[in-house]
CSV table of C-alpha atoms in Angstrom, one decimal:
chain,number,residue,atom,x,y,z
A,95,UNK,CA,37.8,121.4,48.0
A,96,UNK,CA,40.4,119.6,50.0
A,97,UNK,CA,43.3,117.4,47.8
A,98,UNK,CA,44.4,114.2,48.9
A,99,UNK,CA,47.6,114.5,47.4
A,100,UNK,CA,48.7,110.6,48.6
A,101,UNK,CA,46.0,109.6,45.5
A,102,UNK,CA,47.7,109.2,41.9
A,103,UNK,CA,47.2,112.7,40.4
A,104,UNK,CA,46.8,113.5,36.9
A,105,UNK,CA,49.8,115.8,35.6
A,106,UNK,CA,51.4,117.5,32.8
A,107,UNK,CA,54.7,118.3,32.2
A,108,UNK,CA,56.5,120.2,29.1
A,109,UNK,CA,59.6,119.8,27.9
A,110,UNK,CA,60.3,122.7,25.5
A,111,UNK,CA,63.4,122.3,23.0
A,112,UNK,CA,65.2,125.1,21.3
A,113,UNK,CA,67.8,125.2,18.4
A,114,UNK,CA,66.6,121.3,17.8
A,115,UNK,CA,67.7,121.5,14.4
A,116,UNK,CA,71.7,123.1,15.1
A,117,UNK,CA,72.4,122.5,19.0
A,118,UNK,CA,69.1,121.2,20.9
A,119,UNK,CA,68.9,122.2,24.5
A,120,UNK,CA,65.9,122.0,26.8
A,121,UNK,CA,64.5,124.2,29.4
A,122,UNK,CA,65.3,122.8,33.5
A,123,UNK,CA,65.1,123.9,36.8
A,124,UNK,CA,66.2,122.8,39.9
A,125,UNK,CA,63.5,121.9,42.7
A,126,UNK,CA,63.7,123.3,46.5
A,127,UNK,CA,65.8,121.9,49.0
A,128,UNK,CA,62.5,121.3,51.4
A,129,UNK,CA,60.0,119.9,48.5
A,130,UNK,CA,58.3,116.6,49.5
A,131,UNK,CA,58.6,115.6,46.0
A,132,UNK,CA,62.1,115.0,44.1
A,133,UNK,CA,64.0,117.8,46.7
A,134,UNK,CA,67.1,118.7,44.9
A,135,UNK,CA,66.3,117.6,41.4
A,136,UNK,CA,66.1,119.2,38.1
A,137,UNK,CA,63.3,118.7,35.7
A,138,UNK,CA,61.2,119.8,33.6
A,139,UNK,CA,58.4,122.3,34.5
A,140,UNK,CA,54.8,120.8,35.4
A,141,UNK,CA,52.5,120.2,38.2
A,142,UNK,CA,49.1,118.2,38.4
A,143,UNK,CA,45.6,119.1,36.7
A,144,UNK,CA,43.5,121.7,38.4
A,145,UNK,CA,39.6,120.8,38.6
A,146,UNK,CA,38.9,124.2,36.4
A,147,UNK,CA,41.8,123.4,34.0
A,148,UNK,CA,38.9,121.2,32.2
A,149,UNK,CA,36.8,124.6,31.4
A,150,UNK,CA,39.5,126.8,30.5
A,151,UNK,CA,38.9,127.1,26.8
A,152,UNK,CA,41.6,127.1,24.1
A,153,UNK,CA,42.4,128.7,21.3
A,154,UNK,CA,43.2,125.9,19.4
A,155,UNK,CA,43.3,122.3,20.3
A,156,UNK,CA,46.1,119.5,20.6
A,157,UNK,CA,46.9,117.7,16.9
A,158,UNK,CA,44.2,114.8,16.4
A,159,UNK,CA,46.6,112.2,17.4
A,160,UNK,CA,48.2,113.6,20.5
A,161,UNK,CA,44.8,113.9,22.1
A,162,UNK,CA,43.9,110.2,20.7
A,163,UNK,CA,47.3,108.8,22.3
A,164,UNK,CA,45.7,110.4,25.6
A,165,UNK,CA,42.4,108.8,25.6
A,166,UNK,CA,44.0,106.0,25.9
A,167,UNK,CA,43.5,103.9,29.4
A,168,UNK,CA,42.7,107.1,30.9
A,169,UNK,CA,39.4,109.4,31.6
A,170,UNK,CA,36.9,110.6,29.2
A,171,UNK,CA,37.6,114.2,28.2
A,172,UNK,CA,41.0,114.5,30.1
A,173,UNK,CA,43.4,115.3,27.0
A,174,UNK,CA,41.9,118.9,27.1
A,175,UNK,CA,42.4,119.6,30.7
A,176,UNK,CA,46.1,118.5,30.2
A,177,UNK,CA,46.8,120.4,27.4
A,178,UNK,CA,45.9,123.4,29.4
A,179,UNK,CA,47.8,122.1,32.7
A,180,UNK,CA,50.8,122.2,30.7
A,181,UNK,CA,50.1,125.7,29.5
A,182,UNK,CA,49.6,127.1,32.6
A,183,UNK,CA,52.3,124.9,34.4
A,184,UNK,CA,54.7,126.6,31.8
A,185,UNK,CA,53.7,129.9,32.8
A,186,UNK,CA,54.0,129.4,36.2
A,187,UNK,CA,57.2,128.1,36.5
A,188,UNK,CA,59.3,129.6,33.7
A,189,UNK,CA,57.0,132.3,32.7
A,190,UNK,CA,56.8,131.5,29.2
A,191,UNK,CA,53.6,132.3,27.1
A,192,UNK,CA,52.7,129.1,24.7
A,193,UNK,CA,49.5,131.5,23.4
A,194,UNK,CA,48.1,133.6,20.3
A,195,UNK,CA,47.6,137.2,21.0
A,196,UNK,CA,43.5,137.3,22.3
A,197,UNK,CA,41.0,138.9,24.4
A,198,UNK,CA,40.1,136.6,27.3
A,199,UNK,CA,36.0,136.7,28.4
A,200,UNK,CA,35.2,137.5,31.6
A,201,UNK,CA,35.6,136.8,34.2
A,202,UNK,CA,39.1,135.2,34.1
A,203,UNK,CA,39.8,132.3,36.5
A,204,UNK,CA,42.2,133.7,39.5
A,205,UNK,CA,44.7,131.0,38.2
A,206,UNK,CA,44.7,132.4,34.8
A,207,UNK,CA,44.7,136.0,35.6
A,208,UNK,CA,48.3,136.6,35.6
A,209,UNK,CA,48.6,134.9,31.7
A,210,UNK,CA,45.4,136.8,30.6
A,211,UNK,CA,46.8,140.0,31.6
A,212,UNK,CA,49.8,139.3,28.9
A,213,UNK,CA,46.9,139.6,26.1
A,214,UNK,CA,47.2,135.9,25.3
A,215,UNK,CA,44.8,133.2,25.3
A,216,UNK,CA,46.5,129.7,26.1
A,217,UNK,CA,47.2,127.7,22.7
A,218,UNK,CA,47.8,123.9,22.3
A,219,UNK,CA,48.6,122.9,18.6
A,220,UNK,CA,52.4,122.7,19.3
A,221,UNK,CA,52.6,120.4,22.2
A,222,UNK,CA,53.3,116.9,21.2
A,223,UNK,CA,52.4,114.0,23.7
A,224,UNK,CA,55.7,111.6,23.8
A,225,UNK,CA,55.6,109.8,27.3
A,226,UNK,CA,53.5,108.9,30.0
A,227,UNK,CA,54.6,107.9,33.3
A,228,UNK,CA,52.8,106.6,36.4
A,229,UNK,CA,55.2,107.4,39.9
A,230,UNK,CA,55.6,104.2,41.3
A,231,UNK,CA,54.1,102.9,44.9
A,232,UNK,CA,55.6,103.9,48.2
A,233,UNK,CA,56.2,107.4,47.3
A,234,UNK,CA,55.3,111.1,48.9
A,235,UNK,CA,53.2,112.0,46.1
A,236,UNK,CA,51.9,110.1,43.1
A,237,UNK,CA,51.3,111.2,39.7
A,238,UNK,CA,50.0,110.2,36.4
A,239,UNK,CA,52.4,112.4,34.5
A,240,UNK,CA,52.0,113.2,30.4
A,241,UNK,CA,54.7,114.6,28.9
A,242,UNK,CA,54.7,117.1,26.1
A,243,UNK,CA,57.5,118.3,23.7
A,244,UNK,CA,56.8,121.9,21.9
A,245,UNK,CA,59.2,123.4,20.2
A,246,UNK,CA,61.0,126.9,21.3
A,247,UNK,CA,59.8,128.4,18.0
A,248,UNK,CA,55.7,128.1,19.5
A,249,UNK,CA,56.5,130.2,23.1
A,250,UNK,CA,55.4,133.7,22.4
A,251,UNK,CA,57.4,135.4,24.7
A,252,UNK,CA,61.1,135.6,25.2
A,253,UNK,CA,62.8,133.0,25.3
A,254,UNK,CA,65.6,134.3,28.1
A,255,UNK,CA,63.3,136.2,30.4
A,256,UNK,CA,61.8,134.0,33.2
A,257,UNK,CA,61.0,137.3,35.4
A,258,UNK,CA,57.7,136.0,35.7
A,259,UNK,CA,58.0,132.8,37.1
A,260,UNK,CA,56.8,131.6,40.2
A,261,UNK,CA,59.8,130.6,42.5
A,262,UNK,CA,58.9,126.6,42.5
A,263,UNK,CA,61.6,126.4,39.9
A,264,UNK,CA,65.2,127.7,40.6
A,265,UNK,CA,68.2,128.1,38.4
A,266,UNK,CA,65.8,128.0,35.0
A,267,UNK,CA,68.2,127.3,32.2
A,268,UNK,CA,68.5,126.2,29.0
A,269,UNK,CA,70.7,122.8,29.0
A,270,UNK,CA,72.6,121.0,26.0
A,271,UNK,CA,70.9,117.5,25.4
A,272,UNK,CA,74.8,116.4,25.0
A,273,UNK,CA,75.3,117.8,28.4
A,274,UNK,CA,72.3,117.0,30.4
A,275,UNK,CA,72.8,113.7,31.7
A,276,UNK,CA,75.4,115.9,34.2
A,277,UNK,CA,72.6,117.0,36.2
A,278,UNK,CA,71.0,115.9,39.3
A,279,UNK,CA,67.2,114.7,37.7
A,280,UNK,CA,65.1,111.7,38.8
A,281,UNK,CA,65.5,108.3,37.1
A,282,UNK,CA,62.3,109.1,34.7
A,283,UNK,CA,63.6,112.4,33.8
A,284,UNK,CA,66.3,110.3,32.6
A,285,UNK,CA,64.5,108.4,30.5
A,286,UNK,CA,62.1,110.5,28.8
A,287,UNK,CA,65.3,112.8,27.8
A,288,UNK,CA,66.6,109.4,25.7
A,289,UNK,CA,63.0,109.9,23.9
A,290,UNK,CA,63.4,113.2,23.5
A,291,UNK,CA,67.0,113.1,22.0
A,292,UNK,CA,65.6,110.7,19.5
A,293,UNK,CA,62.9,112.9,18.5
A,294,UNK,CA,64.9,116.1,18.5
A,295,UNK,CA,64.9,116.5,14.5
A,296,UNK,CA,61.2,114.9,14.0
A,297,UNK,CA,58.8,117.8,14.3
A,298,UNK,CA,56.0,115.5,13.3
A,299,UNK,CA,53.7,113.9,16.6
A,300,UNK,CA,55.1,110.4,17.8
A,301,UNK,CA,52.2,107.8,16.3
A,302,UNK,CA,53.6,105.2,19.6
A,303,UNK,CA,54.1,106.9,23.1
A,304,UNK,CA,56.0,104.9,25.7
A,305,UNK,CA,54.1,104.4,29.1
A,306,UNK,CA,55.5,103.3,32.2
A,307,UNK,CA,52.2,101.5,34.0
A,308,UNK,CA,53.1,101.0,37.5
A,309,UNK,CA,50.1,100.1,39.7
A,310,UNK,CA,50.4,98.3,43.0
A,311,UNK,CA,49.8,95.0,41.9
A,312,UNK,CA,52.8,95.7,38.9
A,313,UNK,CA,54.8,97.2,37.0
A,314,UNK,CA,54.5,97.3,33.2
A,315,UNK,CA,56.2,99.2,30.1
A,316,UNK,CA,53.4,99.7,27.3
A,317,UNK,CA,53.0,101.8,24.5
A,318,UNK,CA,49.9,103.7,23.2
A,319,UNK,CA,49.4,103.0,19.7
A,320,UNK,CA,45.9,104.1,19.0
A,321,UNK,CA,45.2,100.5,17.8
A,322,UNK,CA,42.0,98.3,19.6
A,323,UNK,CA,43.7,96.2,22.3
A,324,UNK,CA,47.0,97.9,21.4
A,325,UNK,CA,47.3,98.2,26.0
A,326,UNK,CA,46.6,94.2,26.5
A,327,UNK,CA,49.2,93.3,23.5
A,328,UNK,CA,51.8,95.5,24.4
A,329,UNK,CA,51.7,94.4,27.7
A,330,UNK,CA,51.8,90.5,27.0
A,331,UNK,CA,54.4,91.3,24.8
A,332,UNK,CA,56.7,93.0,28.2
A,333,UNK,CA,56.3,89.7,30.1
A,334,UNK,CA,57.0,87.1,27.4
């Protein structure tokens, strides 16, 4: 099946913090020189939703209010196939297993085969949804992006050894939240790192995830607050 990648894409992106009790620092990489999206910039590894990501089963599921903040303006169903976007985005990228030691049935997805031969099955009880960000119009490539905070203590593998990472990413490294802001990284890069800094010594889920809206007819800072019209209020309450 052909992609029209010029269509707003669902996405996943993770944002894994280490030491977030002592020194925090977060896992970056630097994209390529020739990518049509964000050439140059650092960030955080992730990639859009694969059409089998939605069957790929896991071992255990999201926390009850991460995947409630997610059903929020969005499709049916879709909080499970970004949970295991960002799993496999992870793996791709940095080669980091978030996973529980498991016997995959067969036959694995080509996508997965890689992970599966590890002896993991993918796991998502530690990611934590804590922004949502819509690229705005006029750009290369669009994407609904959720991002996800898991702790360094969740990753099964070792922490230092990217060996098995896909080349998409470059210069993987693990960068001081005091120090980050140094880097080359896109404007929302920028922004979710202020969330993440103020969520560094909460281990908890956020119960309010920020969400920048921006659709062609506007632009539009909400938050998803699991509460009946929480979208519409919010949204009055940006342009008062």
């Amino acid at each position: 099946m052909t992609i029209d990648k010029s269509q707003i894409r669902n996405a996943a992106t993770v944002i894994v913090l280490r030491d977030r009790h002592t020194s925090p620092r977060i896992l970056m990489g630097q994209r390529g020189a020739k990518a049509v999206f964000m050439p140059n910039k650092f960030v955080f590894p992730g990639g859009a939703v694969d059409t089998d990501d939605a069957d790929i089963p896991l071992i255990a599921p999201l926390p009850d209010t991460c995947a409630t903040r997610l059903a929020e303006d969005a499709g049916r169903n879709l909080a499970h196939a970004l949970a295991v976007a960002a799993i496999r985005e992870l793996w791709e990228e940095t080669g980091l297993i978030l996973g529980q030691q498991g016997q995959w049935a067969e036959p694995v997805p080509q996508d997965w085969s890689t992970f599966a031969a590890t002896g993991h099955l993918p796991d998502a009880a530690a990611l934590q949804f804590v922004f949502r960000a819509i690229t705005p119009p006029g750009r290369p490539r669009r994407f609904d992006a959720r991002f996800f905070l898991v702790d360094a203590d969740a990753i099964a593998s070792d922490l230092d050894d990217f060996d098995a990472a896909c080349d998409e990413l470059s210069h993987l490294q693990w960068v001081s939240l005091a120090q980050a802001r140094a880097f080359d990284m896109p404007f929302i890069t920028e922004v979710v790192l202020a969330e993440v800094e103020a969520r560094a010594h909460d281990p908890n889920p956020p119960t309010s995830v920020p969400f920048f809206k921006n659709t062609d007819e506007e632009s539009l800072f909400l938050r998803l607050r699991g509460e009946h019209n929480a979208l519409l209020n919010t949204a009055k309450d940006a342009r008062d």
